[in-house]
PDB file of C-alpha atoms in Angstrom:
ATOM      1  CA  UNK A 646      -6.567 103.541  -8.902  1.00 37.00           C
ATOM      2  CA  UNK A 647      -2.887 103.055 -10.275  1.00 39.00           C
ATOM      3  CA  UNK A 648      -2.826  99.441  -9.241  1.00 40.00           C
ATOM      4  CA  UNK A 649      -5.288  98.432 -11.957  1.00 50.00           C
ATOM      5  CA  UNK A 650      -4.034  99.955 -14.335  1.00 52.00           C
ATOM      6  CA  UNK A 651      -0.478  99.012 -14.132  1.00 50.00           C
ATOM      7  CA  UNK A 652      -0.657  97.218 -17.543  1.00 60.00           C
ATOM      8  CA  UNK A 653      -1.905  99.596 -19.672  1.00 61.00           C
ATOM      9  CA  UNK A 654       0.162 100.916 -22.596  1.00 70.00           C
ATOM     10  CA  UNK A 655       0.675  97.961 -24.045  1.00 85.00           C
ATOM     11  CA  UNK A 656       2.378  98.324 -28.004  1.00 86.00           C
ATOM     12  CA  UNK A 657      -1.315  97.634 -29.694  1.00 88.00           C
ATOM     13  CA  UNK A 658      -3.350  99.109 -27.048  1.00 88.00           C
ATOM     14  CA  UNK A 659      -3.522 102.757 -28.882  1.00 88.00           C
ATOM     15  CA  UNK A 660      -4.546 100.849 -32.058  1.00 89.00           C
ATOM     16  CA  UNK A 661      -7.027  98.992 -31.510  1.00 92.00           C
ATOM     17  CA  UNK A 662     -10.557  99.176 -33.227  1.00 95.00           C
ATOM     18  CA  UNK A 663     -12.572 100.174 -30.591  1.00 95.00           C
ATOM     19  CA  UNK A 664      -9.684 103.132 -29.519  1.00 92.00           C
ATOM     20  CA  UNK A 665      -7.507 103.295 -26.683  1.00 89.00           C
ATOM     21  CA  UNK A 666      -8.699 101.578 -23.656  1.00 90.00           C
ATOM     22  CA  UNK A 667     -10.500 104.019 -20.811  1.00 90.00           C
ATOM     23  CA  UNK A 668     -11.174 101.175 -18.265  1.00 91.00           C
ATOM     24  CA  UNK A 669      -9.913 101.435 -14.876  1.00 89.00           C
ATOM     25  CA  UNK A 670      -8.891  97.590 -14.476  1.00 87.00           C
ATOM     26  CA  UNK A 671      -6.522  96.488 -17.277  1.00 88.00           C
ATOM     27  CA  UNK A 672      -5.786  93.381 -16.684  1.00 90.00           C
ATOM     28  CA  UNK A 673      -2.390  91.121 -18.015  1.00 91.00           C
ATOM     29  CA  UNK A 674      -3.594  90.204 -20.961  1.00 93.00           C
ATOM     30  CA  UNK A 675      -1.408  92.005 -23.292  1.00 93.00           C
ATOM     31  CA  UNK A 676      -4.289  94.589 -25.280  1.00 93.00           C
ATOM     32  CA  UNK A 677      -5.210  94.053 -28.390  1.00 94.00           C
ATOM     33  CA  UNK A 678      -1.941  91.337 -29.318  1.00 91.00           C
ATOM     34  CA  UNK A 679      -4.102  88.594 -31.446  1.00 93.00           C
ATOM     35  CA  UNK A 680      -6.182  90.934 -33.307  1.00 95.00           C
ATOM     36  CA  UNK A 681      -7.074  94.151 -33.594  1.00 95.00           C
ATOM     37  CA  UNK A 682     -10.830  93.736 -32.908  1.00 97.00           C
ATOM     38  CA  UNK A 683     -10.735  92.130 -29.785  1.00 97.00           C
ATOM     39  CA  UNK A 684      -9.046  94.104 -26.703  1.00 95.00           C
ATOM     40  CA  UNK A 685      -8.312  90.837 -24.542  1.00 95.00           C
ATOM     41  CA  UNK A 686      -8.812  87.859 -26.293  1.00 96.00           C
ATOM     42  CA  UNK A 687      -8.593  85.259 -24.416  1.00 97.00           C
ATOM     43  CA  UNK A 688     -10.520  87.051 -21.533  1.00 97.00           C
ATOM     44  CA  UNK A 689     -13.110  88.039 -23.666  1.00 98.00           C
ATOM     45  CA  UNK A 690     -13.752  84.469 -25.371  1.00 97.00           C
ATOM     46  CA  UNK A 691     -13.737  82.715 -21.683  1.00 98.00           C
ATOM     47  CA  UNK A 692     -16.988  84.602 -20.353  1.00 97.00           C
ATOM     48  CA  UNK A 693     -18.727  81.859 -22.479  1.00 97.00           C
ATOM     49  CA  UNK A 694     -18.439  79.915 -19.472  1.00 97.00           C
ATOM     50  CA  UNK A 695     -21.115  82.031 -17.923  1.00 97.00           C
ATOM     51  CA  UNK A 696     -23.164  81.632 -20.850  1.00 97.00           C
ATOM     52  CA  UNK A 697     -22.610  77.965 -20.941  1.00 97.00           C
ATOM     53  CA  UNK A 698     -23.824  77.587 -16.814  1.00 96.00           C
ATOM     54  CA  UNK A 699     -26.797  79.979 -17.078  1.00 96.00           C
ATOM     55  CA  UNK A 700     -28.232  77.729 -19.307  1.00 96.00           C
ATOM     56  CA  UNK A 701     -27.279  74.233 -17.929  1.00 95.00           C
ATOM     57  CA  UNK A 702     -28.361  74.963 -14.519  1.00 94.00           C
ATOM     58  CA  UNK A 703     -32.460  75.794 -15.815  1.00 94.00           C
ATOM     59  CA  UNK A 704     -34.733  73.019 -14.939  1.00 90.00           C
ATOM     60  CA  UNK A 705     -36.804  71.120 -17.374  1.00 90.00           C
ATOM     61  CA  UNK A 706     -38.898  73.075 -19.014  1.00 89.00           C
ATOM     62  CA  UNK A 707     -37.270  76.119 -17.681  1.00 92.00           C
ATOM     63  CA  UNK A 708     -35.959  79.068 -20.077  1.00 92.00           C
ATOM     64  CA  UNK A 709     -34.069  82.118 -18.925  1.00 92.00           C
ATOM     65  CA  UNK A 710     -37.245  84.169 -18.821  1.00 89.00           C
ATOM     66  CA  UNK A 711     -39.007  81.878 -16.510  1.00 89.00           C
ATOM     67  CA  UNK A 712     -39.758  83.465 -13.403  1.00 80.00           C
ATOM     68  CA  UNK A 713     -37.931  80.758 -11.274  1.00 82.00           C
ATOM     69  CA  UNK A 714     -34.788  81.071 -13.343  1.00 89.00           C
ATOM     70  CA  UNK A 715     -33.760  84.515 -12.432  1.00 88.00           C
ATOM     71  CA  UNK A 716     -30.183  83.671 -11.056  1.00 90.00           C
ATOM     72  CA  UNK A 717     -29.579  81.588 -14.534  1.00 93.00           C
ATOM     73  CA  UNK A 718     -30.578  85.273 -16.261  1.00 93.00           C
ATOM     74  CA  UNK A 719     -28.363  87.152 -14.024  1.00 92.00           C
ATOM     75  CA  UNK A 720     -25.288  84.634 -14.546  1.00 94.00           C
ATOM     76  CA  UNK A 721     -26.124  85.332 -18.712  1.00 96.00           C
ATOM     77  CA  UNK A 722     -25.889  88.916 -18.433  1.00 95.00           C
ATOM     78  CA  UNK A 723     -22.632  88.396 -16.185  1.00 96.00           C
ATOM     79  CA  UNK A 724     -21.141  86.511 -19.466  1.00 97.00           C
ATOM     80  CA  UNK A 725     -22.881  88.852 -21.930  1.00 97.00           C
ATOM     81  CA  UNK A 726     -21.215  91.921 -19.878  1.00 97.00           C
ATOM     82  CA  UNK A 727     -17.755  90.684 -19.220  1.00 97.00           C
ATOM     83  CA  UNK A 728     -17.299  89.251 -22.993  1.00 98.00           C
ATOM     84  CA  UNK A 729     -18.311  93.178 -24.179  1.00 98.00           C
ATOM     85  CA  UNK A 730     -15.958  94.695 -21.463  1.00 97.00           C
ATOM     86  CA  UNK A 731     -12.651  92.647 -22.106  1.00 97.00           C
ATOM     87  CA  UNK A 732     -13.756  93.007 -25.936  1.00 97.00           C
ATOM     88  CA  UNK A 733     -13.732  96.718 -25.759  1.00 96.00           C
ATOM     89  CA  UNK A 734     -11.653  97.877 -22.881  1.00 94.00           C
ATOM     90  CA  UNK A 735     -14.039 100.649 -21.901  1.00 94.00           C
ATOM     91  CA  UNK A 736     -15.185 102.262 -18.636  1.00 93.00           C
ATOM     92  CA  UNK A 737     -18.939 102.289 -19.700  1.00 94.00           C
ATOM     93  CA  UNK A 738     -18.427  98.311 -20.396  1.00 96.00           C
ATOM     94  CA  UNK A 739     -16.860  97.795 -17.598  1.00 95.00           C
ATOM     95  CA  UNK A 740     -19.395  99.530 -15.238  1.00 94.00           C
ATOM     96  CA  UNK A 741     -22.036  96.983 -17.029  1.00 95.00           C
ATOM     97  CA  UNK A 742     -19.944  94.094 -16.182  1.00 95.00           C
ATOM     98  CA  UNK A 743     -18.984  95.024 -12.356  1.00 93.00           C
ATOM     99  CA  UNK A 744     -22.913  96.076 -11.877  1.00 94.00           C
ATOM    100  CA  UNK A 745     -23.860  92.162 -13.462  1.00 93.00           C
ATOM    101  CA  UNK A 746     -21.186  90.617 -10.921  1.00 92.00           C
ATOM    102  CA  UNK A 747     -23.783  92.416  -8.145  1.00 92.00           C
ATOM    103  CA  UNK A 748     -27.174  91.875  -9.475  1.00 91.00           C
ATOM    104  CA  UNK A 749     -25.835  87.833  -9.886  1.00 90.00           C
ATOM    105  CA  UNK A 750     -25.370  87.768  -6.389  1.00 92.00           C
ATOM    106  CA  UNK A 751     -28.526  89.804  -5.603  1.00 93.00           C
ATOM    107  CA  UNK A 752     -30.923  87.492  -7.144  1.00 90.00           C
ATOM    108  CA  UNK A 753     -29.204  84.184  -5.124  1.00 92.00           C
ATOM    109  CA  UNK A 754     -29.543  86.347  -2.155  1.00 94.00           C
ATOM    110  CA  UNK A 755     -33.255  87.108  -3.024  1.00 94.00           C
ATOM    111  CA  UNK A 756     -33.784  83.684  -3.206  1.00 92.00           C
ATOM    112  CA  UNK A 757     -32.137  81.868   0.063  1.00 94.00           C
ATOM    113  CA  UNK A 758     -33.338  84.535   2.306  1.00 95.00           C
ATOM    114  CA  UNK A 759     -36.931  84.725   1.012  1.00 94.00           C
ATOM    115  CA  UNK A 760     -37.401  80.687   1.196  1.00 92.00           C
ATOM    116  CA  UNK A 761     -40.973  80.301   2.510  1.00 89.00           C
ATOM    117  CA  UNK A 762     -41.490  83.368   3.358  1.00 92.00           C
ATOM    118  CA  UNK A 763     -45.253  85.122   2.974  1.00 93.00           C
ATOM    119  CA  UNK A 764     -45.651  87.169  -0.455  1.00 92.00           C
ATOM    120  CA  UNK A 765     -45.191  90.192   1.430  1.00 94.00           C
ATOM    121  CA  UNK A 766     -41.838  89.524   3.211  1.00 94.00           C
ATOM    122  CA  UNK A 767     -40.616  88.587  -0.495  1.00 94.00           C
ATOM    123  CA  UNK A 768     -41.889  91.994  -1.686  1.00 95.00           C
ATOM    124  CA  UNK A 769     -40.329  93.972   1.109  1.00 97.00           C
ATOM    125  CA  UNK A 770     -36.982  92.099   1.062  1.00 96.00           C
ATOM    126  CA  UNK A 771     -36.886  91.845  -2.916  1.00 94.00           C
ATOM    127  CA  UNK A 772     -37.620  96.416  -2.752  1.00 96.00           C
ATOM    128  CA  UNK A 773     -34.867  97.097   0.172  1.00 96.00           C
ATOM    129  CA  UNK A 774     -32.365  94.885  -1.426  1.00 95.00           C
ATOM    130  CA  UNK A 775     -33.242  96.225  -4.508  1.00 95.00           C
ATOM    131  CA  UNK A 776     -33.117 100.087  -2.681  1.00 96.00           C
ATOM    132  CA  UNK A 777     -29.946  99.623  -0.586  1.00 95.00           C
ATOM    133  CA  UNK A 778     -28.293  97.654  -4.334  1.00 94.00           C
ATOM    134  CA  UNK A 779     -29.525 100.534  -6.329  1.00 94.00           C
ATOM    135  CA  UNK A 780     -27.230 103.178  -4.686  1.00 95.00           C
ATOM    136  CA  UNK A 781     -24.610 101.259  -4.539  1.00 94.00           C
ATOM    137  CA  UNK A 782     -24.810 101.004  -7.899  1.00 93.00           C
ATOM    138  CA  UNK A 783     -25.847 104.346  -8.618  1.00 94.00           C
ATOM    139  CA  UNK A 784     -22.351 106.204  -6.487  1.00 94.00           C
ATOM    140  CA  UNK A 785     -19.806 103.380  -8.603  1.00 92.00           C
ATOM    141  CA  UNK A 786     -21.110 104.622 -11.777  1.00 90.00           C
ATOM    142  CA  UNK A 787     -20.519 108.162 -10.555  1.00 90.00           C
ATOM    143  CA  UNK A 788     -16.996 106.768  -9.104  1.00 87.00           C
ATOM    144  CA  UNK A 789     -13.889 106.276 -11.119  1.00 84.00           C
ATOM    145  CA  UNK A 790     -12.748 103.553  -8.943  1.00 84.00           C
ATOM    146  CA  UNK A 791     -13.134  99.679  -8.038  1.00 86.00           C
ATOM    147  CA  UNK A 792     -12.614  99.522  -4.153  1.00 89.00           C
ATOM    148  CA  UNK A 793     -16.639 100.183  -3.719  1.00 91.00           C
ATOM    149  CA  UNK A 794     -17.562  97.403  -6.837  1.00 90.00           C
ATOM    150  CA  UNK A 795     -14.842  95.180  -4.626  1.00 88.00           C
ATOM    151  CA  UNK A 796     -15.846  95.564  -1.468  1.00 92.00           C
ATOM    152  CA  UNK A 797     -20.053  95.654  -2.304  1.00 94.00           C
ATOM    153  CA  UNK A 798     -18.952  92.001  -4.429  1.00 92.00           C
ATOM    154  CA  UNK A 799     -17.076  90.534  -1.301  1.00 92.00           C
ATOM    155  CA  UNK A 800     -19.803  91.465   1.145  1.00 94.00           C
ATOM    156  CA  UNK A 801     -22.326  89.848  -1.371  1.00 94.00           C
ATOM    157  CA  UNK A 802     -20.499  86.577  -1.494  1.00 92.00           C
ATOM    158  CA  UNK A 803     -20.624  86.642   2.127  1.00 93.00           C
ATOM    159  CA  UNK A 804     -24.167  87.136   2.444  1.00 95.00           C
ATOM    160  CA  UNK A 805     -24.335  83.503   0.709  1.00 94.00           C
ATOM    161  CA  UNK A 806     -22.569  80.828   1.658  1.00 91.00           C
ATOM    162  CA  UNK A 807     -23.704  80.851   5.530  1.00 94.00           C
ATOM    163  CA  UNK A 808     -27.370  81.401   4.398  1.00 95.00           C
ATOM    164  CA  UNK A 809     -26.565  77.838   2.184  1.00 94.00           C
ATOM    165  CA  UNK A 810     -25.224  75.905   4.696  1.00 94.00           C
ATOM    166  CA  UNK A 811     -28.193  76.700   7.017  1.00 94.00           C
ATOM    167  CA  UNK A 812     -30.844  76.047   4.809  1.00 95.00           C
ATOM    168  CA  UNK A 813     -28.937  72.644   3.610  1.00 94.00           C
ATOM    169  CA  UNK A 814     -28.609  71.673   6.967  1.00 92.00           C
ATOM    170  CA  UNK A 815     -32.621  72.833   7.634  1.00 92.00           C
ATOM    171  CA  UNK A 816     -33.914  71.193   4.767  1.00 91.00           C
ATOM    172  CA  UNK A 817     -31.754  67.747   4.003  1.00 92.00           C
ATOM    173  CA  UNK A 818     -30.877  64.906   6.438  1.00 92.00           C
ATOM    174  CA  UNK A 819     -28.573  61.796   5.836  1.00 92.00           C
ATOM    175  CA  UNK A 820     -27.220  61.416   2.021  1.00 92.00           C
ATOM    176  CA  UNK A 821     -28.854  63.853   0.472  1.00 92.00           C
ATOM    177  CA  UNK A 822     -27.604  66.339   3.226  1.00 93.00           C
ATOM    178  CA  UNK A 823     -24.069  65.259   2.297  1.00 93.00           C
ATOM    179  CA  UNK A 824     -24.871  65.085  -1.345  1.00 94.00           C
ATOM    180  CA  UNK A 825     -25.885  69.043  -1.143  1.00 93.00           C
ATOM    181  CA  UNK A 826     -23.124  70.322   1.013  1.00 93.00           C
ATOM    182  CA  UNK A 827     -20.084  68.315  -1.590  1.00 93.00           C
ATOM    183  CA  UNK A 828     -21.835  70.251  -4.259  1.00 92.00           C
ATOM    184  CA  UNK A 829     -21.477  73.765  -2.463  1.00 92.00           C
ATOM    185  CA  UNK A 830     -18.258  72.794  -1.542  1.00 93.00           C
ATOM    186  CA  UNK A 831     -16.904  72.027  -5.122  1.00 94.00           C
ATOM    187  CA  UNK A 832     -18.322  75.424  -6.005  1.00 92.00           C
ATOM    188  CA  UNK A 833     -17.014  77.208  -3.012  1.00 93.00           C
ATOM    189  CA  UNK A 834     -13.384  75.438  -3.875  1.00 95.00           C
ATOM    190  CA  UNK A 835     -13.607  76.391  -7.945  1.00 95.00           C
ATOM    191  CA  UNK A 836     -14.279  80.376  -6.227  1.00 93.00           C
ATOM    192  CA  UNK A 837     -11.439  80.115  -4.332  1.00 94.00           C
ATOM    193  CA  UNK A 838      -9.035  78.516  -6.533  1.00 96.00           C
ATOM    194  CA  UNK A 839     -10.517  81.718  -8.881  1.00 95.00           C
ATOM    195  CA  UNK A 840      -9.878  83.916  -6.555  1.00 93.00           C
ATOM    196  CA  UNK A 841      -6.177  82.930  -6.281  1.00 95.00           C
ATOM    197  CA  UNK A 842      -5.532  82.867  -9.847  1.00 95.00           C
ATOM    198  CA  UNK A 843      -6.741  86.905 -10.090  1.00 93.00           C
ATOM    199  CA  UNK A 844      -4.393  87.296  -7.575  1.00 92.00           C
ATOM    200  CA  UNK A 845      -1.480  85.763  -8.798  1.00 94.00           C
ATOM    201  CA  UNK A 846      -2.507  87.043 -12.445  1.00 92.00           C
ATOM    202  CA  UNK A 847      -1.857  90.670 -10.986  1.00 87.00           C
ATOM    203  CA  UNK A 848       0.659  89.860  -8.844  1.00 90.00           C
ATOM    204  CA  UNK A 849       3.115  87.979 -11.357  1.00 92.00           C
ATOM    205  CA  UNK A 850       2.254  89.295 -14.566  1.00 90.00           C
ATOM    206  CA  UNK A 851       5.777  89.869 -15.675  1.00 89.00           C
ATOM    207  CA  UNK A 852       7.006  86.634 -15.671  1.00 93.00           C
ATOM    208  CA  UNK A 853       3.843  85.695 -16.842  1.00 93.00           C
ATOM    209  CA  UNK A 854       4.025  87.817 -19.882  1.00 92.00           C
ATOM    210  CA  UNK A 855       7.676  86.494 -20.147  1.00 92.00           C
ATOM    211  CA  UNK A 856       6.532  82.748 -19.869  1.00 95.00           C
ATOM    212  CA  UNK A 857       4.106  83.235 -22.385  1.00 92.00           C
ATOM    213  CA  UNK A 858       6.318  84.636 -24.690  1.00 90.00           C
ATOM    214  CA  UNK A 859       8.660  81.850 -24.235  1.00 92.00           C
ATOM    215  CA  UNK A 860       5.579  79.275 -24.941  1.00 92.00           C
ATOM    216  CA  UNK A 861       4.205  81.001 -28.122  1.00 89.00           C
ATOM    217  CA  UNK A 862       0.635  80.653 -29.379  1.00 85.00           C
ATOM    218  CA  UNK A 863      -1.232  78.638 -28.388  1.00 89.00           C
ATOM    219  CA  UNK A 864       0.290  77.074 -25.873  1.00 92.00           C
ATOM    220  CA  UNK A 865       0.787  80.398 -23.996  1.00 92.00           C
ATOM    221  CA  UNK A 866      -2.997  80.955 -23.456  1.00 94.00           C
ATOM    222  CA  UNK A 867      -2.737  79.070 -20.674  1.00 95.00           C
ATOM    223  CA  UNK A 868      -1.386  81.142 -18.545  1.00 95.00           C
ATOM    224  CA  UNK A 869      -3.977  84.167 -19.190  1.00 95.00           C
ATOM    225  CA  UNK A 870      -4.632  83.514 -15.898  1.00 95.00           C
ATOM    226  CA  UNK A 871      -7.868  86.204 -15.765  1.00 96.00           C
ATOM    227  CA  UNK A 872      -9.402  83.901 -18.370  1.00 96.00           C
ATOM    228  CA  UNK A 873      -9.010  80.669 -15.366  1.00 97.00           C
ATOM    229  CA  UNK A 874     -10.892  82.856 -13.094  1.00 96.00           C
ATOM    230  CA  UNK A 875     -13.650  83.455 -15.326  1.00 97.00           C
ATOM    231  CA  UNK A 876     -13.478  79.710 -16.073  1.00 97.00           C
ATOM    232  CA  UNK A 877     -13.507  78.469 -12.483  1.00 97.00           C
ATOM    233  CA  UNK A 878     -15.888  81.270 -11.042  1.00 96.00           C
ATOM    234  CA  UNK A 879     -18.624  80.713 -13.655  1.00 96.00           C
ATOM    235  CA  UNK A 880     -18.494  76.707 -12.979  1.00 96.00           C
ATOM    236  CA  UNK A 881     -18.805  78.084  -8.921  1.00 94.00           C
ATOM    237  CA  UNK A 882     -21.365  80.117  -9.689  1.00 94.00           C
ATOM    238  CA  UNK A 883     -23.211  76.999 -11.461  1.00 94.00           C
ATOM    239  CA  UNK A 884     -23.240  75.370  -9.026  1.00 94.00           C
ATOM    240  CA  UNK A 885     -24.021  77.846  -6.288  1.00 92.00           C
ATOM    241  CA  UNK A 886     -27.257  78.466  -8.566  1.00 92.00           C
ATOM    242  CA  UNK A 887     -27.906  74.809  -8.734  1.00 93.00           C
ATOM    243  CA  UNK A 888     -27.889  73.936  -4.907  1.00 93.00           C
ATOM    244  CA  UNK A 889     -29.818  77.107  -4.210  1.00 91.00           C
ATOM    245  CA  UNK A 890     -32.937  76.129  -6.854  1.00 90.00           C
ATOM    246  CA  UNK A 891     -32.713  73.091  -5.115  1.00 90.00           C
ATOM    247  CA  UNK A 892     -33.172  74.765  -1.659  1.00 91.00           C
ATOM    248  CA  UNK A 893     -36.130  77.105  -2.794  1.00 88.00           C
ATOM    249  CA  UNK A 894     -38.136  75.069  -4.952  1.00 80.00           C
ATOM    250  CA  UNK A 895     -41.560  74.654  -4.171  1.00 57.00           C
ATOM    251  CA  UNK A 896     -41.259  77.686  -1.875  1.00 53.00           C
ATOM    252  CA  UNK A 897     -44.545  79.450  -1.393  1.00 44.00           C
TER     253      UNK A 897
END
């Protein structure tokens, strides 16, 4: 799609060390400009935000293998996956980073709509989810494109915030009620504010280049505004995975 890619050919992108980008997003971040080894660098260097939230939303005595902290393993590999995509500036990297931004939301999902539930409702939900995600995943790969990974990722987000705010307002009364829903609502406002960042990042990216230019290094890093939505969606997604631990522990 044309619109993604409407800021490739940058000057360094055909010399860069891992060779000439073949991803279909391309984002404003001029390629390859601070060094040669690193195709976006401040986009790249800002997925450690998802590294830093996967691990500072496990419980005590929680690790990333625990079997109660699979949303803090799916938020890593989200990090792990964007930071080797905007590195690189290839399709296959890509692919593993817009499949991560799925299997993220897939494992919340699991986990709010599974709450209580019998062993073999989990099963059955946890294998259709997994079924229904799986081809999905399975045609994008196959698909030189982003409207499916876009629209699958906005129907995914959708499938969580109204499951939250029922189960807050099912399982809390009074303060802690209140306490719970101002927590999902900072997240839900850091996603949004994201959201309008990637937007304007697209949308503007002339004047932003321009503005940049005008600032210098290092001042004009911040307005790589891709590297803000990393920023501000990783500290929404903390917090979405902290609220919905706190729903769905102790669930049988």
């Amino acid at each position: 799609m044309v619109v993604e890619r409407n800021f490739a050919g940058d000057p360094h992108a055909l010399h860069g060390h891992w060779g000439p980008p073949t991803s279909v997003a391309n984002f404003c971040e001029e390629d390859y400009a601070v060094t040669v080894y690193i195709g976006e660098f401040v986009n790249t260097f800002t997925n450690l935000a998802y590294v830093y939230w996967a691990f500072h939303e496990l419980l005590p005595g929680e690790s990333l293998l625990s079997t109660t902290a699979f949303p803090n393993l799916a938020l890593f590999f989200v990090g792990v996956t964007s930071f080797a995509f905007h590195l690189t500036l290839k399709y296959a990297t890509q692919l593993c980073d817009d499949l991560s931004m799925f299997w993220v939301c897939a494992a919340i999902i699991y986990e709010l709509y599974t709450v209580d539930q019998p062993t073999s409702v989990k099963v059955a939900f946890g294998l259709t989810l997994t079924a229904v995600l799986g081809i999905i995943s399975a045609i994008h790969c196959t698909l030189y494109q982003l409207w499916l990974h876009n629209w699958t990722f906005v129907l995914l987000v959708t499938a969580i915030w109204p499951r939250v705010l029922y189960l807050i307002n099912q399982k809390f009364q009074g303060s802690e009620k209140r306490y719970w829903l101002q927590k999902f609502r900072v997240g839900g406002i850091c996603f949004l504010a994201g959201f309008v960042v990637w937007l304007i990042d697209g949308a503007a990216c002339g004047w932003l280049r321009d503005a940049r230019g005008y600032l210098g290094l290092p001042w004009g890093f911040v307005l790589e505004l891709h590297g803000w939505w990393h920023v501000l969606t990783a500290l929404g997604a903390g917090y979405c995975v902290r609220v919905t631990k706190q729903l769905t522990r102790g669930s049988s």
